[in-house]
CSV table of C-alpha atoms and ligand atoms in Angstrom, one decimal:
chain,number,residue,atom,x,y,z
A,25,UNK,CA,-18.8,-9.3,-14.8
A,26,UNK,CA,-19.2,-6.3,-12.7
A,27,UNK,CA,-21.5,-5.6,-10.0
A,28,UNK,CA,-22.8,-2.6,-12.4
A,29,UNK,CA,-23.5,-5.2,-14.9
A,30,UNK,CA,-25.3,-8.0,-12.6
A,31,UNK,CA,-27.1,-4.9,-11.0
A,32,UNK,CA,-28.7,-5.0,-14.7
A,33,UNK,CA,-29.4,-8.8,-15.2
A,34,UNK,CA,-31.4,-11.1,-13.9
A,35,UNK,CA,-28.4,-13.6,-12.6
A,36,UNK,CA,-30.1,-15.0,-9.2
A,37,UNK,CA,-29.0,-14.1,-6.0
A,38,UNK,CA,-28.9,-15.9,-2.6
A,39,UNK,CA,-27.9,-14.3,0.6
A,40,UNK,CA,-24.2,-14.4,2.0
A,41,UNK,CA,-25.3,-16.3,5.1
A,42,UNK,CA,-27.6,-18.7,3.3
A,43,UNK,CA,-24.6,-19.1,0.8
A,44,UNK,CA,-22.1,-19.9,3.9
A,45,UNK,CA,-24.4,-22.4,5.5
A,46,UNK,CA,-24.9,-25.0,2.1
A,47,UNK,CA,-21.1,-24.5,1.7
A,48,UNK,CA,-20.7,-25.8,5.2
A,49,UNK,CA,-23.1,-28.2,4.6
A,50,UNK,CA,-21.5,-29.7,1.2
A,51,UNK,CA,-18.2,-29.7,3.0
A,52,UNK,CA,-19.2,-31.5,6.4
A,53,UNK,CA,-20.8,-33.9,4.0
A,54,UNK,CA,-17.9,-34.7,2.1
A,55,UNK,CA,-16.5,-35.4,5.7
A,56,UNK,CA,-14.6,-32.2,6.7
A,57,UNK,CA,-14.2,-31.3,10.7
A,58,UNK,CA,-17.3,-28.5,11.3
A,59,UNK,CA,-14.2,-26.0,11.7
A,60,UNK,CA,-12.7,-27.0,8.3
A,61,UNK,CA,-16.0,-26.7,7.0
A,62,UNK,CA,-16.7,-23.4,8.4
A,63,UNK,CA,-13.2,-22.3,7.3
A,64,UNK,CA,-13.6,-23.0,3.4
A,65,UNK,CA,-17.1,-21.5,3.5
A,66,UNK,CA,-15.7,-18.2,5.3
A,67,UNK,CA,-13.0,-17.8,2.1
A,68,UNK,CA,-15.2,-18.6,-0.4
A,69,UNK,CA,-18.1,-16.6,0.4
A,70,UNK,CA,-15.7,-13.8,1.0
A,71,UNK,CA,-14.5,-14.1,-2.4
A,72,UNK,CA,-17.6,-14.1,-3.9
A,73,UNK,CA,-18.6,-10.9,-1.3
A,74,UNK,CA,-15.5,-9.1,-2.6
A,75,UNK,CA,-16.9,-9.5,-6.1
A,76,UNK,CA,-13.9,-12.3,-7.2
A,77,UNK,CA,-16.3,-15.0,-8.3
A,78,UNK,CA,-13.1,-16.4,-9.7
A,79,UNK,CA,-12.3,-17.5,-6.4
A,80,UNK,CA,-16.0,-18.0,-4.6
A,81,UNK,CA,-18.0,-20.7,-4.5
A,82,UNK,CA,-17.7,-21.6,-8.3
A,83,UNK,CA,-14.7,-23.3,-7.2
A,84,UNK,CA,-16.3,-26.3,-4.9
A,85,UNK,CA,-16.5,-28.5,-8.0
A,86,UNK,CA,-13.1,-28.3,-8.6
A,87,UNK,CA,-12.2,-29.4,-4.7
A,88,UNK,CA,-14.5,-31.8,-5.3
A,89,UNK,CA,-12.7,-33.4,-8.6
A,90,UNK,CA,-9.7,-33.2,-6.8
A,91,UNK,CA,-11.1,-35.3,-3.7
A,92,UNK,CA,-12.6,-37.8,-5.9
A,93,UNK,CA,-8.6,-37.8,-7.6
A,94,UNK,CA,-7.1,-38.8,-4.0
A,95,UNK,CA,-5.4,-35.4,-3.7
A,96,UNK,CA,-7.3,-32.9,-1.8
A,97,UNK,CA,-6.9,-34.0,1.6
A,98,UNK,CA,-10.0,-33.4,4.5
A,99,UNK,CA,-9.1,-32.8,7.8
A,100,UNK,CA,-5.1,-31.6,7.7
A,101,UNK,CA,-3.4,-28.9,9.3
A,102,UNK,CA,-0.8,-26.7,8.8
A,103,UNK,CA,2.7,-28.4,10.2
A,104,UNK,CA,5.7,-25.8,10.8
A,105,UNK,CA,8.8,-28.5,9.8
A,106,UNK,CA,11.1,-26.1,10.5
A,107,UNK,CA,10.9,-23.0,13.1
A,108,UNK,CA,14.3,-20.9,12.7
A,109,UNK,CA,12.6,-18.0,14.9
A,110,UNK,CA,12.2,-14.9,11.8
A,111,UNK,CA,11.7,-17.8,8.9
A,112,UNK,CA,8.7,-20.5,9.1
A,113,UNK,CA,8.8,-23.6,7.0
A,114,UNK,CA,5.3,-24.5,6.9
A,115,UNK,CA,4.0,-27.9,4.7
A,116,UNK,CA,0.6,-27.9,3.7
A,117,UNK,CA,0.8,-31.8,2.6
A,118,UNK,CA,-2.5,-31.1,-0.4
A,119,UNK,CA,-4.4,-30.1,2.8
A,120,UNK,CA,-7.3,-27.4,2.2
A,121,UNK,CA,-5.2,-24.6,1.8
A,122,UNK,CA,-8.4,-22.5,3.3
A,123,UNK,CA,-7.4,-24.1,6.3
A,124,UNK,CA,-3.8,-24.5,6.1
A,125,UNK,CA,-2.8,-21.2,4.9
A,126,UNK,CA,-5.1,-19.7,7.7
A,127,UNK,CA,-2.7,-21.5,10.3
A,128,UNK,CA,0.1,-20.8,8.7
A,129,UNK,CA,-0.8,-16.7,8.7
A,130,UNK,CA,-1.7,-17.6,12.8
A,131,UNK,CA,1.6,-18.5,13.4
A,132,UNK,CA,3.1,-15.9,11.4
A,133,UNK,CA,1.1,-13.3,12.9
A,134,UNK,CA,2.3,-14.4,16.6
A,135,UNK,CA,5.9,-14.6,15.5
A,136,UNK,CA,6.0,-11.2,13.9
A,137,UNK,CA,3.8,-9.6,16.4
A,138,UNK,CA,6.7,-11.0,18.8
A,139,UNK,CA,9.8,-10.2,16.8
A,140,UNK,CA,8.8,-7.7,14.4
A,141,UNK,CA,9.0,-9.8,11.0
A,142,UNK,CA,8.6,-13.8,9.9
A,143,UNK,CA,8.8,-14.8,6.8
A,144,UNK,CA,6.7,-17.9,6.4
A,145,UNK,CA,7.1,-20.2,3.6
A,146,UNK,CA,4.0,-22.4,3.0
A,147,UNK,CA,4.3,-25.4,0.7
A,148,UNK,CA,2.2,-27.9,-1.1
A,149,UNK,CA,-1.3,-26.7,0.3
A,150,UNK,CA,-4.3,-26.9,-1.7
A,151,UNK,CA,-5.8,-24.4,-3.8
A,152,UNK,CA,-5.2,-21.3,-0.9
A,153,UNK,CA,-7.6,-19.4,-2.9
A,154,UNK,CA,-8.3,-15.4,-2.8
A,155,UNK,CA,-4.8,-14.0,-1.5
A,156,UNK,CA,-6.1,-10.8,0.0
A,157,UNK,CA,-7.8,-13.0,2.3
A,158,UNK,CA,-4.6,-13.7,4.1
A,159,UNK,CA,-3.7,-10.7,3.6
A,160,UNK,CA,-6.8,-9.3,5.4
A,161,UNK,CA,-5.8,-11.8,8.4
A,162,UNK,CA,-2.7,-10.2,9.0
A,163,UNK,CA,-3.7,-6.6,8.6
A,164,UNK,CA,-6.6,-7.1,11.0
A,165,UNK,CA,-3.3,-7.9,13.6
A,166,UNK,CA,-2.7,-4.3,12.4
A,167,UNK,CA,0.5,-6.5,10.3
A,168,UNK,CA,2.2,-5.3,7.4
A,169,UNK,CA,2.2,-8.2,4.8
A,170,UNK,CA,3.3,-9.4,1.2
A,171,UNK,CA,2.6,-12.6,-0.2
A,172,UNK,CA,4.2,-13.9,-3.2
A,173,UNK,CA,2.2,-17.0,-5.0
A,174,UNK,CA,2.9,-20.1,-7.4
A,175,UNK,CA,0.5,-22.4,-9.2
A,176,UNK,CA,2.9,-24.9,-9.0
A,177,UNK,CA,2.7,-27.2,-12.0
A,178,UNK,CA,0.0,-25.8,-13.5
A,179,UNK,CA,1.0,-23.5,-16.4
A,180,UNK,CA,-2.2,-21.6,-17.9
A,181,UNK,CA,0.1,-18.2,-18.7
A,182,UNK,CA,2.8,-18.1,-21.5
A,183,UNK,CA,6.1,-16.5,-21.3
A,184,UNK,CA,6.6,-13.2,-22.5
A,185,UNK,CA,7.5,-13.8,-26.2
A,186,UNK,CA,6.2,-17.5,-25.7
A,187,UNK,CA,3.4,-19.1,-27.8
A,188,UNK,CA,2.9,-21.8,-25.2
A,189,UNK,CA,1.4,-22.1,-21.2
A,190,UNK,CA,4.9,-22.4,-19.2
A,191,UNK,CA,3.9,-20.5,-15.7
A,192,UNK,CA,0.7,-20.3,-13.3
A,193,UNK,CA,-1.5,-17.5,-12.7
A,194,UNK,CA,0.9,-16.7,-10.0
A,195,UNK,CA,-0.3,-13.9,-7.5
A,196,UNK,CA,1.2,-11.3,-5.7
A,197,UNK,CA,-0.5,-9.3,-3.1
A,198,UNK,CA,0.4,-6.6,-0.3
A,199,UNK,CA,-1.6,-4.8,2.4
A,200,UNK,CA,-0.8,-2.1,5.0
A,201,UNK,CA,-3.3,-1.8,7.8
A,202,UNK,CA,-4.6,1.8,8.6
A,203,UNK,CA,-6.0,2.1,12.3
A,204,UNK,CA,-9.6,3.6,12.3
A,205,UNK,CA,-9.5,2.6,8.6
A,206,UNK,CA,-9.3,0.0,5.8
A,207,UNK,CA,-6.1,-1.9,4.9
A,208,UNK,CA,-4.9,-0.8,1.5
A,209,UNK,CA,-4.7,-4.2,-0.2
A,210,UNK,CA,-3.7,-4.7,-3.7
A,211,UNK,CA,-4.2,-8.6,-5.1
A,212,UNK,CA,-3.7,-10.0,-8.6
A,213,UNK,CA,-2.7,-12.5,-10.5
A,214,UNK,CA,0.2,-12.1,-12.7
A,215,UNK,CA,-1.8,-12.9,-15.6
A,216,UNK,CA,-3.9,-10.6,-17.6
A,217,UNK,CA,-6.9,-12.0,-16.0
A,218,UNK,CA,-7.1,-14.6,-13.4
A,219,UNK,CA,-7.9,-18.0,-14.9
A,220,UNK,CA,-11.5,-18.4,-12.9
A,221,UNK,CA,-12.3,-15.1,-14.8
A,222,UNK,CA,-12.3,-16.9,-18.0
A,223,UNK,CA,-14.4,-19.8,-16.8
A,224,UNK,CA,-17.1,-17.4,-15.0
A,225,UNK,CA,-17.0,-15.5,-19.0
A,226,UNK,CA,-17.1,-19.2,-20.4
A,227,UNK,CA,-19.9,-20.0,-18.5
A,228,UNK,CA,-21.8,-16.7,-19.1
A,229,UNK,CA,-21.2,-17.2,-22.5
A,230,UNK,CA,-19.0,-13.9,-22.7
A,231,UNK,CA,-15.9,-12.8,-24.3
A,232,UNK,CA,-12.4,-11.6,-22.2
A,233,UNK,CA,-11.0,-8.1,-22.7
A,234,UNK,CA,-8.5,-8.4,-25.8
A,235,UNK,CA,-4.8,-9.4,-25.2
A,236,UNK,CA,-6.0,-11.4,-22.3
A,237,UNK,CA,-5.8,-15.2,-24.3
A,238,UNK,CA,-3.8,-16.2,-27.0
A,239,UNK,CA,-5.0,-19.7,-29.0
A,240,UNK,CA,-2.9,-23.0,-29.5
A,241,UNK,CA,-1.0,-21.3,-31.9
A,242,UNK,CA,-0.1,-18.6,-30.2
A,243,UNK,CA,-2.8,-16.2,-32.3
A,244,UNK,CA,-4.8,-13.2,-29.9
A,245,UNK,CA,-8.3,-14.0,-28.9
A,246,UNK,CA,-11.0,-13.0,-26.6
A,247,UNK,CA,-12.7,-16.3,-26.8
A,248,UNK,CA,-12.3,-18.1,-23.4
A,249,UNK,CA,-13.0,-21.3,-24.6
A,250,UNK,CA,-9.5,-21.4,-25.7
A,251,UNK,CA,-8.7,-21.9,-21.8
A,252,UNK,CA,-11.6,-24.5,-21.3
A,253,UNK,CA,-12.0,-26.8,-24.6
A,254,UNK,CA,-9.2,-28.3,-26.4
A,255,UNK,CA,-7.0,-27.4,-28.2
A,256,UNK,CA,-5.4,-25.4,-25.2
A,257,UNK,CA,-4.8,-21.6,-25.5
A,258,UNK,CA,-2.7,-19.9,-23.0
A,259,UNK,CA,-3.5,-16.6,-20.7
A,260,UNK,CA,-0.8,-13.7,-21.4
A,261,UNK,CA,1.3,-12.1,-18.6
A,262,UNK,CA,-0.2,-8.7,-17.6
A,263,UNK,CA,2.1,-5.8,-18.2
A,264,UNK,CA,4.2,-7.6,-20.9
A,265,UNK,CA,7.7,-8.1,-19.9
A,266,UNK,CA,7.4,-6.6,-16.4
A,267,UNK,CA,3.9,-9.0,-15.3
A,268,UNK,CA,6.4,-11.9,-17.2
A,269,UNK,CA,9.2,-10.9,-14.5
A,270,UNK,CA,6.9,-10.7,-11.7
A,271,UNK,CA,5.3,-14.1,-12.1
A,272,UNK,CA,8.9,-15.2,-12.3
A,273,UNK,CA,9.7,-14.0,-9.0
A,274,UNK,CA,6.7,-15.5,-7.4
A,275,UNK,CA,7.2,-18.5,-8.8
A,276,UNK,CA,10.6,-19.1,-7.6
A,277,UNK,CA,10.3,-16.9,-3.9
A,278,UNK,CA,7.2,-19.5,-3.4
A,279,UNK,CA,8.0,-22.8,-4.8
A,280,UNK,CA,11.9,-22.8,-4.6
A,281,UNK,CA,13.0,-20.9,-1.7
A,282,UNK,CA,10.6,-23.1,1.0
A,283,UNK,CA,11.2,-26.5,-0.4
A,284,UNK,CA,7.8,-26.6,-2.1
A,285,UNK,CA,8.4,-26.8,-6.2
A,286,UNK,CA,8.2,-25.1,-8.9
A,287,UNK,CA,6.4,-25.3,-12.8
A,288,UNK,CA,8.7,-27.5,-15.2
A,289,UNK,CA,8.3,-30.6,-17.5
A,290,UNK,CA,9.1,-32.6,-14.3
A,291,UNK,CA,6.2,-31.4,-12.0
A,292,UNK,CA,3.3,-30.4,-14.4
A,293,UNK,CA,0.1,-31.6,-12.7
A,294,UNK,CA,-2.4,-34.3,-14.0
A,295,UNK,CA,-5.3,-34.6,-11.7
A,296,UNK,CA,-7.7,-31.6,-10.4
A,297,UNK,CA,-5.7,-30.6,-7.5
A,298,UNK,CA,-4.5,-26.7,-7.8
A,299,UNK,CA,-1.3,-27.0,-6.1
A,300,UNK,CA,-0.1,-23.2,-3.8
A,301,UNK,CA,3.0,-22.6,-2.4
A,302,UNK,CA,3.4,-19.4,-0.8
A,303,UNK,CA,6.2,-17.1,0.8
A,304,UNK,CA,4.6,-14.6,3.2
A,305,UNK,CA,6.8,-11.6,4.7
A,306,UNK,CA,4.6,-10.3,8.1
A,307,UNK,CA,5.8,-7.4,9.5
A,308,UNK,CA,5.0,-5.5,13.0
A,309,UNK,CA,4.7,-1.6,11.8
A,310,UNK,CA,5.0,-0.1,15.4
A,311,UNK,CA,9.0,-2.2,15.1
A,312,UNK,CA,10.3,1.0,12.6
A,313,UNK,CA,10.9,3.8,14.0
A,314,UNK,CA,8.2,5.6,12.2
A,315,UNK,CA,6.0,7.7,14.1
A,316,UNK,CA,4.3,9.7,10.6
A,317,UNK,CA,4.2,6.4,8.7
A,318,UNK,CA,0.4,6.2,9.0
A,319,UNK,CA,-0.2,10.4,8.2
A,320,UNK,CA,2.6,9.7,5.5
A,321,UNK,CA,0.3,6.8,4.1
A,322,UNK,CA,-3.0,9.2,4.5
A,323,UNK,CA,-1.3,11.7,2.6
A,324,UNK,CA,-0.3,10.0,-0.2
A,325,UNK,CA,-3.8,8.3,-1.2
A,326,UNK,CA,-5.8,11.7,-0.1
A,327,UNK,CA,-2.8,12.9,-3.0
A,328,UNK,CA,-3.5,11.3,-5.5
A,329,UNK,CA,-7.2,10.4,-5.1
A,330,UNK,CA,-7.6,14.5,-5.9
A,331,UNK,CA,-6.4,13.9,-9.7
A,332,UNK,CA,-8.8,15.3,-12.1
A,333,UNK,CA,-10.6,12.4,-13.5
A,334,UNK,CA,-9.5,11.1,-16.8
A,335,UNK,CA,-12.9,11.1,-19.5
A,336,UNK,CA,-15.2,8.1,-18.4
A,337,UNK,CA,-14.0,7.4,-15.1
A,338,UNK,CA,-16.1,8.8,-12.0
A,339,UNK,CA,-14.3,7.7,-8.7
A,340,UNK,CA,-10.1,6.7,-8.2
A,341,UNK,CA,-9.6,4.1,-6.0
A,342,UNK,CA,-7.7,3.1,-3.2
A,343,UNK,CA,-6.0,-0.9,-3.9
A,344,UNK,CA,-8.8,-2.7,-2.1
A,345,UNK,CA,-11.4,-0.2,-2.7
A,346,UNK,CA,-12.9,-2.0,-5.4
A,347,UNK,CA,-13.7,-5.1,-3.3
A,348,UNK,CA,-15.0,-3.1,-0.4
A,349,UNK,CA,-17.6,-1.4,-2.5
A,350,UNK,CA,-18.8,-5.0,-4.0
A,351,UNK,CA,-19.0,-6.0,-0.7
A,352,UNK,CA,-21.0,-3.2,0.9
A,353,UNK,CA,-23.6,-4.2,-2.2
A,354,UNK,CA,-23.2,-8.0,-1.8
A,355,UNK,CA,-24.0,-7.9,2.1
A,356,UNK,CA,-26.5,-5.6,1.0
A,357,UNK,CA,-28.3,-7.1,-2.1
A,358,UNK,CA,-27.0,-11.1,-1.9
A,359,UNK,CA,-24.2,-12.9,-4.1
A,360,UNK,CA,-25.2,-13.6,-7.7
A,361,UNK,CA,-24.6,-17.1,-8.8
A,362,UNK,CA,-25.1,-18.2,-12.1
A,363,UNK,CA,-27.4,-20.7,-13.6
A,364,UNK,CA,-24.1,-23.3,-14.8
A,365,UNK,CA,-22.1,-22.4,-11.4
A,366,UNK,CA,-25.4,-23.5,-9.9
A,367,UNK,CA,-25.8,-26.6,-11.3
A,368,UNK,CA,-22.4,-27.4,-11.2
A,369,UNK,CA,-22.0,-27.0,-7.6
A,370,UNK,CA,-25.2,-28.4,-6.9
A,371,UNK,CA,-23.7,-31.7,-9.2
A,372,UNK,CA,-20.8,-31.4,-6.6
A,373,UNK,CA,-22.8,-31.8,-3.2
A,374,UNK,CA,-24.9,-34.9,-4.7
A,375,UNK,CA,-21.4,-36.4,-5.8
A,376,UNK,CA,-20.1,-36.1,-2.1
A,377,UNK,CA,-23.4,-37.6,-1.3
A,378,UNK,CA,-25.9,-35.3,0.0
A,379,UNK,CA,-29.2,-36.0,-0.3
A,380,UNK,CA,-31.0,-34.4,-3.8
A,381,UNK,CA,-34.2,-33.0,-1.8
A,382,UNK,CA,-31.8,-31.6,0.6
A,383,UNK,CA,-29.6,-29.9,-2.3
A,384,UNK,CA,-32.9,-28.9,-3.6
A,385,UNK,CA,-34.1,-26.7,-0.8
A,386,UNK,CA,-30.5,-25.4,-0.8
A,387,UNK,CA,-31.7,-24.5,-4.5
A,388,UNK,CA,-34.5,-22.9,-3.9
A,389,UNK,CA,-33.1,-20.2,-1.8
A,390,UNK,CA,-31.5,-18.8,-4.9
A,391,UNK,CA,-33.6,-16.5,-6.5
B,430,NAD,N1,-4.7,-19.1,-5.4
B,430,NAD,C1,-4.3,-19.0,-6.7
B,430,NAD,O1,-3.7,-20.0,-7.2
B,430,NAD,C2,-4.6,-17.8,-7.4
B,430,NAD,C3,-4.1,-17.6,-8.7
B,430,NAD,C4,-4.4,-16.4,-9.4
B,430,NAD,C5,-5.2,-15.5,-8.8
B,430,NAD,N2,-5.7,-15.6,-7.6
B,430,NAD,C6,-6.6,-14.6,-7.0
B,430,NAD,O2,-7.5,-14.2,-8.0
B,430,NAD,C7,-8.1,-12.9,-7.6
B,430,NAD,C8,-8.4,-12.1,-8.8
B,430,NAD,O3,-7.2,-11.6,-9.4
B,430,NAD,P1,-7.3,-10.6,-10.6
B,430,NAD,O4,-5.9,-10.5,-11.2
B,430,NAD,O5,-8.4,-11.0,-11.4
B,430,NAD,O6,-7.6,-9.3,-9.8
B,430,NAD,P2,-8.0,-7.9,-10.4
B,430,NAD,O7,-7.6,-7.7,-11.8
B,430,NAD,O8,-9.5,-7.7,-10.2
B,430,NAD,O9,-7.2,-6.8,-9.5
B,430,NAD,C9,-7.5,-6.7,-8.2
B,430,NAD,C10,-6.6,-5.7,-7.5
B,430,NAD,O10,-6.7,-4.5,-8.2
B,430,NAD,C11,-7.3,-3.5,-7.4
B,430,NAD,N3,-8.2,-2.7,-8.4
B,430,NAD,C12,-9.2,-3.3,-9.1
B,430,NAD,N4,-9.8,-2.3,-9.9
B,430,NAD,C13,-9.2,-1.1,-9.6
B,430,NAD,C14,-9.3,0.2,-10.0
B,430,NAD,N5,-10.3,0.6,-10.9
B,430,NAD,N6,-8.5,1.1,-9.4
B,430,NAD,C15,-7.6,0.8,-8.5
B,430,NAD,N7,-7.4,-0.5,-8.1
B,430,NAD,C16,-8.2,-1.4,-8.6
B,430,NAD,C17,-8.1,-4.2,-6.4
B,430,NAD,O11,-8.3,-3.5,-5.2
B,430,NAD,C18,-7.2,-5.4,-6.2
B,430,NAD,O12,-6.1,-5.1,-5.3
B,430,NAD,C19,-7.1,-12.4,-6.6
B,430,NAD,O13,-7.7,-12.4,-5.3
B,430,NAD,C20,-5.9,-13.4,-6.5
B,430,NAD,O14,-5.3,-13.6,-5.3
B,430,NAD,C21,-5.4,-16.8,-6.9
């Protein structure tokens, strides 16, 4: 759903920093460190501010299942097993990959901001979430970054020419920093839509744009339930053949190349963890010798933002534009929350034990 669309509704809202603190609150509860706590409330609130519900708050159930499984571990941090100077080996051991992936992208950002590049290869963290948020990290270092994702054994996205779910959502993201601006940061998932899109529609009770979902039987639908009640419907690849390759790429550049592992009959996942493996390549612009590279950059986007508009369409935007114009609204105007997100995160803090009047007057701030 689009801010456009919420604008018109009467989803409730509740303020970003009100949001933050019962997110805190459910995770110190569950017995995260106050800095773990603060970490996972940081990412998911920013998702929600940068308008991907997908990967916001909505989510906490989720971490919560996969707690209760025995896999989500509280209180790990991100261990570099092997340090060969430009390359990082990072293991994430099911740790909270909000906090994981945020050390890994520390130490990534200090060795690239000393060499020029690193490559860091993170494996076997915890659902890492939002992408562009590490992204974001790296360009605030004024870094260069791409980050290629798995989903590792967790296939929700059929081949191209398949009828079954054989790969994950797999995202790719890349930013560039712009001093005195933005960061251009484009971030998707490999699949038509992101998985968590088709829960928020199930939720709402809503339909997906078509092409997005095929059924058990391999038959087009805009149904999301496909993806949520059995029998099990797969997303499709975005951009047919080339999305297909893409995912492919991200699946093995993540999950093989940095000893993590990859989506086959061997590793497919049976609990609630969301298993990430990522390979991040941070580099130091000011290391090229490149003195127009940022009026070169300027030029381009101030190019092709002056297109005549195509029928229906009243603004072009930059890759990361989107999100900053949620958020500007967000911050402004608060996150909407749905009632069934609601309720189930609310179900989620009285399962790690908090108190039901105190998850009440969390409640009540949503209005
Ligand atoms: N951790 C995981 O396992 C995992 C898996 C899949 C996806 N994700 C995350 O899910 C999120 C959502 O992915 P998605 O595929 O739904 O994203 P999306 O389809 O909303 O695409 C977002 C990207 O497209 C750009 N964009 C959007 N509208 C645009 C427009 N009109 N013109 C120009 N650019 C535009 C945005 O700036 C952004 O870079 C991402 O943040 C991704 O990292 C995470």
């Amino acid at each position: 759903m689009t801010d456009k669309e919420f604008a018109g509704s009467t989803t409730p809202r509740i303020a970003a920093d009100q949001l933050h603190a019962f997110v805190r609150a459910i995770w110190e509860q569950a017995g995260s460190a106050p800095r773990e706590a603060e970490l996972v409330a940081d990412h998911l609130v920013a998702a929600n501010l940068t308008g991907h519900d997908s990967h916001g708050v909505g989510m906490i159930p989720r971490y919560v299942a996969s707690l209760a499984d025995g896999q989500l571990q509280l209180n790990l941090h991100a261990d570099v097993v092997k340090d060969a100077g430009a390359v990082l080996t990072v293991e994430g051991r099911k740790g909270f990959g909000q906090v994981v992936a945020f050390e890994a992208m520390e130490q990534g950002i200090a060795r690239a901001q000393r060499i020029g590049i690193c490559a860091v290869g993170l494996r076997d963290a915890h659902h890492i979430g939002r992408i562009g948020h590490w992204a974001e990290q790296c360009a605030r270092a004024g870094l260069v970054s791409f980050h290629f994702v798995n989903v590792a054994g967790d296939p929700l996205v059929a081949p191209f020419g398949g009828a079954d779910r054989r790969i994950g959502t797999n995202p790719f993201c890349a930013a560039y920093p712009r001093p005195g601006k933005p960061p251009l940061v484009l971030d998707f998932a490999t699949s038509t839509v992101a998985y968590g899109k088709t829960r928020v529609a199930y939720n709402q009770g809503k339909q997906v744009p078509p092409g997005a979902l095929i059924d058990h039987e391999g038959v087009p639908t805009a149904d999301p339930k496909v993806m949520h009640e059995e029998p099990f419907g797969s997303l499709t690849p975005f951009g047919g053949h080339k999305g297909f390759g893409l995912a492919a790429m991200c699946e093995i550049f993540s999950g093989a190349l940095a000893g993590g592992f990859t989506t086959h009959a061997d590793t497919l996942g049976t609990t609630n963890a969301i298993i990430n493996c990522m390979l991040s390549v941070i580099i130091d612009p000011a290391a090229f010798d490149a003195p127009d590279a940022q009026a070169e950059a300027d030029a381009f986007i101030a190019w092709v933002k002056a297109s005549p508009l195509a029928a229906g369409v009243d603004h072009i935007y930059e890759p990361g534009e989107p999100e900053r114009v949620t958020r500007a609204e967000r911050e402004a105007q608060g996150i909407p929350v749905d009632a069934a997100t609601w309720t189930q995160i609310c179900t989620a803090a009285l399962a790690v034990g908090m108190h039901a009047d105190e998850v009440a007057r969390w409640s009540a701030l949503l209005k």
